[in-house]
Structures are given as structure tokens and as C-alpha cells.
Amino acid sequence: MQHFTNETIDLNALPKYEATKFTNPDQKYWNIMVINLTLFLLLIGIGLALIIFFNEDAQHNWMIWTSLYLVLATSLFLVFRASFKRRGFALREKDVLYKSGIIAETTTVIPLNRIQHVALNEGLLSRMFQLGTLHIYTAGGSSGEIRIAGVPIEQAKAIKEALAQSLVEIRKTTAE
């Protein structure tokens, strides 16, 4: 009969994920973010212009509305740029790490043995810039998913293949 133990773990002896070198999204991904943001702001701008053109009250305050629009556009570009610079991922021997966030940084650590499925997506703009987005799913539902955007397509395919191979090996080991 085996004796039950429940020893305290020395927290200072745990591996530090902060020491891991993270890979940032490819610089070309910033171009995609700018294009998407510009299209969004263009639609908002057209809507605002239509409101100002057809609404007399808005016509009297067109400078205020235009100033608010410019403040919004500038703020969004600054936030998106800061967000872009704070993203990163790492593939380690036993897990995948992903970090993001401006005000509150979130780091997600997914052990390889918890991964259920890996998908690689390429949108229209991503294909133009030869980038992909890796989706890594776990059994935890939407909270157990990470989306790593802005990965060069060849690197994304290699990561997907490496993760798929790890899944096969892990399942083979647990089946034995």
C-alpha cells in the first residue's frame, strides 16, 4: 500500500515563464491591422458625414463631431499599436505560451497534453502578406483557446505540424 503525501512546493523552484523569449507577430501583421482599422474608421467617417449632411443640428456642430472623430481615430491607432507591440508567443518542450494585453497583460500557458486541435487560418489580407493565424483549442471550450495571429505562413505551418506530431506522440504514450 502506498503512503499518501502532500508536500508543499517551493514556489521559488518553479520554472519562470517570464524568462521565456517570446516571438512577436511579424511586422507585416501591423499592415493588416492598419488596413482593417482604416476600413472601420472609413465606415464610421462615412456614417458621420451622412449624419452631418442630413441633420441640421449636427451641421451646426460639425467641428465638434469632426474633432471627436479625429480623437477616436488617433486613440484607436495608438491602442492598436500598443497592443501589437505587447503580443507574443512561445513554443516550448511541454507547452505553448501566448501573451497579450495593454493595461492588464494576460499570459496563457497551454500544456501540449491539453491541446485537442490545431487549425491554421489565412484570411484574404493575411494571404496577401503571407501570414497565418494559428488557433489552438483545448477541452476547456472558448476559455481554452488561443489565437496567434501574424505568424509567417511557413512558420505557422511548421508549428501546426509540430503540434500535431506532439499530439500523436502524447496520445500514443497515454494509450500504452
Short mmCIF file of C-alpha atoms in Angstrom, two decimals:
data_model
loop_
_atom_site.label_atom_id
_atom_site.label_comp_id
_atom_site.label_asym_id
_atom_site.label_seq_id
_atom_site.Cartn_x
_atom_site.Cartn_y
_atom_site.Cartn_z
CA MET A 1 0.00 0.00 0.00
CA GLN A 2 1.35 3.38 -0.99
CA HIS A 3 1.61 6.11 1.66
CA PHE A 4 -0.16 9.39 0.73
CA THR A 5 1.95 12.56 0.84
CA ASN A 6 1.09 16.14 0.06
CA GLU A 7 4.30 18.12 0.38
CA THR A 8 4.47 21.90 -0.01
CA ILE A 9 6.05 23.02 -3.28
CA ASP A 10 8.82 25.59 -3.10
CA LEU A 11 7.41 28.40 -5.24
CA ASN A 12 10.90 29.76 -5.93
CA ALA A 13 11.84 26.44 -7.56
CA LEU A 14 9.04 26.62 -10.16
CA PRO A 15 10.07 27.44 -13.74
CA LYS A 16 9.60 31.10 -14.63
CA TYR A 17 7.64 31.61 -17.85
CA GLU A 18 8.68 35.28 -17.77
CA ALA A 19 12.23 34.21 -18.65
CA THR A 20 10.97 32.67 -21.91
CA LYS A 21 11.84 34.51 -25.12
CA PHE A 22 8.56 35.38 -26.83
CA THR A 23 8.22 35.71 -30.60
CA ASN A 24 6.31 38.83 -31.67
CA PRO A 25 3.90 38.88 -34.59
CA ASP A 26 5.51 39.57 -37.96
CA GLN A 27 5.86 43.29 -38.69
CA LYS A 28 3.66 42.79 -41.79
CA TYR A 29 0.78 41.98 -39.42
CA TRP A 30 0.79 45.65 -38.39
CA ASN A 31 -0.10 46.48 -42.02
CA ILE A 32 -3.13 44.19 -41.81
CA MET A 33 -4.20 45.82 -38.55
CA VAL A 34 -3.86 49.28 -40.12
CA ILE A 35 -5.90 48.26 -43.19
CA ASN A 36 -8.67 46.78 -41.02
CA LEU A 37 -8.72 49.80 -38.73
CA THR A 38 -8.73 52.20 -41.67
CA LEU A 39 -11.70 50.40 -43.25
CA PHE A 40 -13.55 50.52 -39.92
CA LEU A 41 -12.83 54.22 -39.46
CA LEU A 42 -13.80 54.91 -43.06
CA LEU A 43 -17.23 53.37 -42.46
CA ILE A 44 -17.64 55.38 -39.25
CA GLY A 45 -16.49 58.52 -41.09
CA ILE A 46 -18.99 57.99 -43.91
CA GLY A 47 -21.77 57.47 -41.38
CA LEU A 48 -20.77 60.60 -39.50
CA ALA A 49 -20.58 62.61 -42.76
CA LEU A 50 -24.08 61.45 -43.71
CA ILE A 51 -25.43 62.43 -40.30
CA ILE A 52 -23.81 65.87 -40.53
CA PHE A 53 -25.06 66.34 -44.09
CA PHE A 54 -28.70 65.37 -43.39
CA ASN A 55 -29.13 66.55 -39.78
CA GLU A 56 -29.31 70.32 -39.22
CA ASP A 57 -28.40 70.07 -35.53
CA ALA A 58 -25.29 68.09 -36.40
CA GLN A 59 -24.40 70.62 -39.14
CA HIS A 60 -24.13 73.39 -36.54
CA ASN A 61 -21.68 71.28 -34.52
CA TRP A 62 -19.69 69.76 -37.38
CA MET A 63 -16.37 70.88 -35.90
CA ILE A 64 -17.11 69.13 -32.61
CA TRP A 65 -18.13 65.90 -34.41
CA THR A 66 -15.04 66.04 -36.64
CA SER A 67 -12.79 66.65 -33.64
CA LEU A 68 -14.33 63.73 -31.76
CA TYR A 69 -13.86 61.52 -34.82
CA LEU A 70 -10.19 62.50 -35.09
CA VAL A 71 -9.64 61.87 -31.37
CA LEU A 72 -11.29 58.45 -31.73
CA ALA A 73 -9.19 57.58 -34.79
CA THR A 74 -5.94 58.65 -33.14
CA SER A 75 -6.78 56.81 -29.91
CA LEU A 76 -7.63 53.62 -31.76
CA PHE A 77 -4.37 53.70 -33.74
CA LEU A 78 -2.37 54.23 -30.53
CA VAL A 79 -4.18 51.43 -28.69
CA PHE A 80 -3.81 49.03 -31.63
CA ARG A 81 -0.10 49.83 -31.93
CA ALA A 82 0.47 49.28 -28.22
CA SER A 83 -1.50 46.03 -28.44
CA PHE A 84 0.58 44.88 -31.41
CA LYS A 85 3.84 45.52 -29.56
CA ARG A 86 2.71 43.61 -26.44
CA ARG A 87 1.73 40.36 -28.21
CA GLY A 88 3.97 37.35 -28.29
CA PHE A 89 4.06 33.58 -28.32
CA ALA A 90 6.48 30.79 -27.48
CA LEU A 91 6.52 27.10 -28.22
CA ARG A 92 8.32 25.15 -25.53
CA GLU A 93 9.01 21.46 -24.98
CA LYS A 94 5.86 20.85 -22.94
CA ASP A 95 3.62 23.86 -23.55
CA VAL A 96 2.61 26.81 -25.69
CA LEU A 97 2.62 30.34 -24.26
CA TYR A 98 0.73 33.38 -25.54
CA LYS A 99 0.76 36.86 -24.04
CA SER A 100 -1.22 39.97 -24.88
CA GLY A 101 -2.75 42.99 -23.23
CA ILE A 102 -2.02 46.66 -22.77
CA ILE A 103 -3.25 47.63 -19.33
CA ALA A 104 -3.51 44.12 -17.94
CA GLU A 105 -1.15 41.64 -19.55
CA THR A 106 -2.56 38.13 -19.90
CA THR A 107 -0.28 35.14 -20.37
CA THR A 108 -1.91 31.87 -21.33
CA VAL A 109 0.03 28.65 -20.86
CA ILE A 110 -1.38 25.58 -22.57
CA PRO A 111 0.30 22.25 -21.83
CA LEU A 112 0.74 20.20 -25.01
CA ASN A 113 -1.15 17.27 -23.49
CA ARG A 114 -4.27 19.50 -23.11
CA ILE A 115 -4.40 20.51 -26.78
CA GLN A 116 -7.34 18.99 -28.64
CA HIS A 117 -7.00 20.53 -32.07
CA VAL A 118 -4.81 22.97 -34.02
CA ALA A 119 -6.10 24.96 -37.01
CA LEU A 120 -4.37 27.36 -39.38
CA ASN A 121 -6.43 30.16 -40.92
CA GLU A 122 -5.48 32.54 -43.71
CA GLY A 123 -7.76 35.45 -44.47
CA LEU A 124 -7.67 37.46 -47.68
CA LEU A 125 -5.30 40.10 -46.31
CA SER A 126 -3.23 37.51 -44.48
CA ARG A 127 -2.67 35.60 -47.72
CA MET A 128 -1.60 38.81 -49.44
CA PHE A 129 1.02 39.36 -46.74
CA GLN A 130 1.86 35.61 -46.46
CA LEU A 131 0.77 35.40 -42.83
CA GLY A 132 -1.45 33.00 -40.94
CA THR A 133 -3.34 32.68 -37.69
CA LEU A 134 -2.92 29.61 -35.52
CA HIS A 135 -5.93 28.53 -33.46
CA ILE A 136 -5.03 26.18 -30.63
CA TYR A 137 -8.03 24.55 -28.94
CA THR A 138 -8.21 22.72 -25.64
CA ALA A 139 -11.00 20.83 -23.93
CA GLY A 140 -11.79 23.97 -21.90
CA GLY A 141 -14.09 25.47 -24.55
CA SER A 142 -13.70 29.13 -25.51
CA SER A 143 -11.61 29.85 -22.42
CA GLY A 144 -9.19 27.14 -23.50
CA GLU A 145 -8.37 28.61 -26.86
CA ILE A 146 -5.59 30.84 -28.08
CA ARG A 147 -5.40 32.65 -31.37
CA ILE A 148 -1.90 33.56 -32.54
CA ALA A 149 -2.17 36.00 -35.45
CA GLY A 150 0.57 37.43 -37.62
CA VAL A 151 2.75 34.34 -37.97
CA PRO A 152 4.64 33.95 -41.27
CA ILE A 153 2.77 31.22 -43.16
CA GLU A 154 5.70 28.81 -43.47
CA GLN A 155 6.46 29.14 -39.76
CA ALA A 156 2.75 28.72 -38.92
CA LYS A 157 2.60 25.52 -40.98
CA ALA A 158 5.72 24.20 -39.24
CA ILE A 159 4.29 24.99 -35.79
CA LYS A 160 0.97 23.37 -36.69
CA GLU A 161 2.77 20.26 -37.92
CA ALA A 162 5.00 20.13 -34.80
CA LEU A 163 1.98 20.45 -32.51
CA ALA A 164 0.04 17.81 -34.46
CA GLN A 165 3.03 15.46 -34.21
CA SER A 166 3.27 16.13 -30.45
CA LEU A 167 -0.43 15.28 -30.10
CA VAL A 168 0.10 11.96 -31.87
CA GLU A 169 3.07 11.11 -29.63
CA ILE A 170 1.22 12.15 -26.45
CA ARG A 171 -1.82 10.06 -27.36
CA LYS A 172 0.41 7.11 -28.22
CA THR A 173 2.13 7.37 -24.83
CA THR A 174 -1.11 7.65 -22.85
CA ALA A 175 -2.66 4.72 -24.74
CA GLU A 176 0.17 2.41 -23.68
#
